[in-house]
Coordinates of N, CA and C in Angstrom, one line a residue:
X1235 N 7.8 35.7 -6.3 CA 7.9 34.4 -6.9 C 7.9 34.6 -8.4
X1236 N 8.8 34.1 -8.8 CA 8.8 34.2 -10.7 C 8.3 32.9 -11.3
X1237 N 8.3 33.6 -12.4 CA 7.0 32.0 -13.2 C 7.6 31.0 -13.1
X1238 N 9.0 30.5 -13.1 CA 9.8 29.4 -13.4 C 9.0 28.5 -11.8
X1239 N 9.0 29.4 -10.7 CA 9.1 28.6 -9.5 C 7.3 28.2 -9.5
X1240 N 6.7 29.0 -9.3 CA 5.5 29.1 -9.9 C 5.2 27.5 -10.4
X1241 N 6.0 27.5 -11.9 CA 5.7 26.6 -12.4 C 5.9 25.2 -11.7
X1242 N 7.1 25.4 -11.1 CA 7.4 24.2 -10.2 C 6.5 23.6 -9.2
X1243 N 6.0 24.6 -8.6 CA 5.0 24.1 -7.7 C 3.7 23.9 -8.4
X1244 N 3.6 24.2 -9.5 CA 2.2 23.6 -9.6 C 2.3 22.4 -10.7
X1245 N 3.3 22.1 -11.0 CA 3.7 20.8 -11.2 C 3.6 19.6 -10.2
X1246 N 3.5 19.8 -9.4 CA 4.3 19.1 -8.0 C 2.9 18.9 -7.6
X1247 N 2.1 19.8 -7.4 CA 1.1 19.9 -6.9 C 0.1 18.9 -7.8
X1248 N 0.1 18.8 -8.9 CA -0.8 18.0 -10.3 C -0.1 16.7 -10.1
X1249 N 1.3 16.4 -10.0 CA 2.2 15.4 -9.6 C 1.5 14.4 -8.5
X1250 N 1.4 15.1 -7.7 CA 0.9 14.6 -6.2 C -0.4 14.2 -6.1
X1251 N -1.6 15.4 -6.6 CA -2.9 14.9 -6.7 C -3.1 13.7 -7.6
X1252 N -2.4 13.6 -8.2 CA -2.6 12.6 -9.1 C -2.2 10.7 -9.0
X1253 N -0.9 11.1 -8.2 CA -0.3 10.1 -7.9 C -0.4 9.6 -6.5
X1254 N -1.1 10.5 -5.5 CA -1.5 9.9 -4.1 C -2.3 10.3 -3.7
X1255 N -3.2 9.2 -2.6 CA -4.5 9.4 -2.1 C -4.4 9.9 -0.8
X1256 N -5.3 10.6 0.2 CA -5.2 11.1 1.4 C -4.8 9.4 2.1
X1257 N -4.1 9.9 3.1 CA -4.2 8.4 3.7 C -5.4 7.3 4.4
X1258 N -6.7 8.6 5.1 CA -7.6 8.0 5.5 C -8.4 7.5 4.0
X1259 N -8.2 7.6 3.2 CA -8.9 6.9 1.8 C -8.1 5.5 1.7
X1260 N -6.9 5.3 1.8 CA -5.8 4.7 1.7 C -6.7 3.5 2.5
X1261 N -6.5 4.0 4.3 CA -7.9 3.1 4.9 C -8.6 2.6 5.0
X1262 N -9.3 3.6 4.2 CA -11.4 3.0 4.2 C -10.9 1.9 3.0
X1263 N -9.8 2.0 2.3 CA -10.0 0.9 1.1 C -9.4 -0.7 1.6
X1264 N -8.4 -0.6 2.2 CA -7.6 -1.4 3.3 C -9.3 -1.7 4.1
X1265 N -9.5 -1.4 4.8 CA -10.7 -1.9 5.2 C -12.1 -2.7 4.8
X1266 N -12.6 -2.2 3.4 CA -13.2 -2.7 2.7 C -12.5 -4.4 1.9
X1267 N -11.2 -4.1 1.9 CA -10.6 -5.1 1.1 C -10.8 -5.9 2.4
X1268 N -10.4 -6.2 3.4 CA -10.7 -6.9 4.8 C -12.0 -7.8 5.4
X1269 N -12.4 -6.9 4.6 CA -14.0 -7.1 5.4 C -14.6 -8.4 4.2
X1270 N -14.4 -7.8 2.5 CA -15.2 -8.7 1.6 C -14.6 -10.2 1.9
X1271 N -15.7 -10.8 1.4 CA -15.4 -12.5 1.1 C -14.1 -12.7 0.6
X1272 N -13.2 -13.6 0.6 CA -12.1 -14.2 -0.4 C -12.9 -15.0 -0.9
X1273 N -12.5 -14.8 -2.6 CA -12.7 -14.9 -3.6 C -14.1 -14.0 -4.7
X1274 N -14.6 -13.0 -3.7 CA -15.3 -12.4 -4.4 C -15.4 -10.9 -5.2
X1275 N -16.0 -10.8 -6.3 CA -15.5 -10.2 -6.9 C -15.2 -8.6 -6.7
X1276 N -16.0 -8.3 -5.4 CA -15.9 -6.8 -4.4 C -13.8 -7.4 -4.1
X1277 N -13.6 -8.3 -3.9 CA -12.8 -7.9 -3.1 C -11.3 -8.1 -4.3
X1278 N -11.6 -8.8 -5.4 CA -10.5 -8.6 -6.7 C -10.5 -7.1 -6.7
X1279 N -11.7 -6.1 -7.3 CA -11.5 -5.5 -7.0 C -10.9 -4.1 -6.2
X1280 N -11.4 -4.4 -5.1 CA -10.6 -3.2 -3.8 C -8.9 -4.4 -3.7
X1281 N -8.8 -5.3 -4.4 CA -7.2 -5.7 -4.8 C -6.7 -5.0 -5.5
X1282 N -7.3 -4.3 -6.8 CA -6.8 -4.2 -7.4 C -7.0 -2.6 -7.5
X1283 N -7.6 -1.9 -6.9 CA -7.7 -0.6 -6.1 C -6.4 -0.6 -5.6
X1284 N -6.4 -0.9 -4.8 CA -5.3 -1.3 -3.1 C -3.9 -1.2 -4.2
X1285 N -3.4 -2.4 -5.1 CA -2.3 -2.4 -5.9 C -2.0 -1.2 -6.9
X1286 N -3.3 -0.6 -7.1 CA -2.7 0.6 -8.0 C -2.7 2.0 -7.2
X1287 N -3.1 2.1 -6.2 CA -2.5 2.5 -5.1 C -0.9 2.4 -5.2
X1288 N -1.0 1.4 -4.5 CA 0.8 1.6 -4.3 C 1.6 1.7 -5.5
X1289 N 1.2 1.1 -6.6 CA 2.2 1.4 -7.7 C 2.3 2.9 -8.1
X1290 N 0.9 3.7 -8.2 CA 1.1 4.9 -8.4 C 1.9 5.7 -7.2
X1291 N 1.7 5.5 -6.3 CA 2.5 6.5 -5.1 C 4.4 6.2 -5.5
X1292 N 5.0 4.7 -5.2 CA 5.9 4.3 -5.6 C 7.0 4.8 -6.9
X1293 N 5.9 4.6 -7.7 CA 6.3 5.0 -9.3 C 6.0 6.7 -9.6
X1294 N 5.2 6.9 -9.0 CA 4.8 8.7 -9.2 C 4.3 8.3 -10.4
X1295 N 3.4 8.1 -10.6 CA 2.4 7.4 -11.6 C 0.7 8.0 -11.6
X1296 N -0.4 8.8 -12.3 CA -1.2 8.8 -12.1 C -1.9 7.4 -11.8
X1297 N -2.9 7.6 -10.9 CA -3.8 6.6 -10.0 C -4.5 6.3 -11.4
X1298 N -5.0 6.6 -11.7 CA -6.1 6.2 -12.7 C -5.4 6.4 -14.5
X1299 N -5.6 5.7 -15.0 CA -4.5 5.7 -16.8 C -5.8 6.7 -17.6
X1300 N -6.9 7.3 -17.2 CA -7.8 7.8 -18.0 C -7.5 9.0 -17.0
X1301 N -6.6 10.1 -16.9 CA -6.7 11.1 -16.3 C -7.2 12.1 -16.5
X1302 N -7.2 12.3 -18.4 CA -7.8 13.2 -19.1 C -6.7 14.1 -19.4
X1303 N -6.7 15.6 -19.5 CA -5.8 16.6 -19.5 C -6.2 17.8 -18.9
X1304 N -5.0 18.6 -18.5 CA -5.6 19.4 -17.1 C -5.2 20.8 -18.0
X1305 N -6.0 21.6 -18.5 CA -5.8 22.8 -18.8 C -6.3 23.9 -17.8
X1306 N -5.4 25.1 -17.9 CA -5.6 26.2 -16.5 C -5.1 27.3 -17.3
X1307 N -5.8 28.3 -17.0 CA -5.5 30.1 -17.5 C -5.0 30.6 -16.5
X1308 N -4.2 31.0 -16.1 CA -3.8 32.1 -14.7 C -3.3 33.4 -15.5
X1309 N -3.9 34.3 -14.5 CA -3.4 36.0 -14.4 C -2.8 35.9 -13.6
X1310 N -1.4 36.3 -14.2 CA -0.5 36.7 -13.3 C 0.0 37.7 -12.7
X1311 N 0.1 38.3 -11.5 CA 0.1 39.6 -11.1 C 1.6 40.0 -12.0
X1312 N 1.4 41.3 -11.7 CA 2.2 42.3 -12.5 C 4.1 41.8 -11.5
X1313 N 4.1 41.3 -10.4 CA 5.4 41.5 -10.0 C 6.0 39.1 -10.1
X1314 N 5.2 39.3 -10.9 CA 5.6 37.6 -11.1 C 6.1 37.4 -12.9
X1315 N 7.6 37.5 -12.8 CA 8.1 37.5 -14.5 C 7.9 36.6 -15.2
X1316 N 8.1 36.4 -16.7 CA 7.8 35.6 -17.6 C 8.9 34.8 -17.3
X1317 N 9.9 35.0 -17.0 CA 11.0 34.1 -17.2 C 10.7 32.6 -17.0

């Protein structure tokens, strides 16, 4: 595998964790939004959980606008090129 591809996948990979949740989380939050009172403020809330959910999956969008920045060092073995 050369660095270009490399690169691609761990793009994709930062892409993904970022922009979608396992689906049993997906769930437990669909659940919890169910369960609270209407009109209370647990359940604006897990609304507004639930909605940025789907916009980030939809849009490929990080889940959260405070993601931070993701710095990484890798060694790369000797038969993986710079290209």
């Amino acid at each position: 595998m050369d660095a270009k591809v490399l690169q691609n996948h761990l793009l994709e990979l930062i892409r993904r964790t970022s922009a979608e949740l396992p689906s049993d989380v997906v769930r437990a939050v669909k659940a919890g939004l169910r369960r609270e009172k209407q009109g209370s403020s647990a359940r604006y809330a897990l609304q507004v959980i639930h909605d940025n959910i789907i916009m980030a999956k939809d849009k490929s969008q990080p889940l959260c606008q405070d993601t931070g920045t993701i710095i990484c060092y890798a060694d790369l073995p000797a038969w993986c090129s710079e290209a």
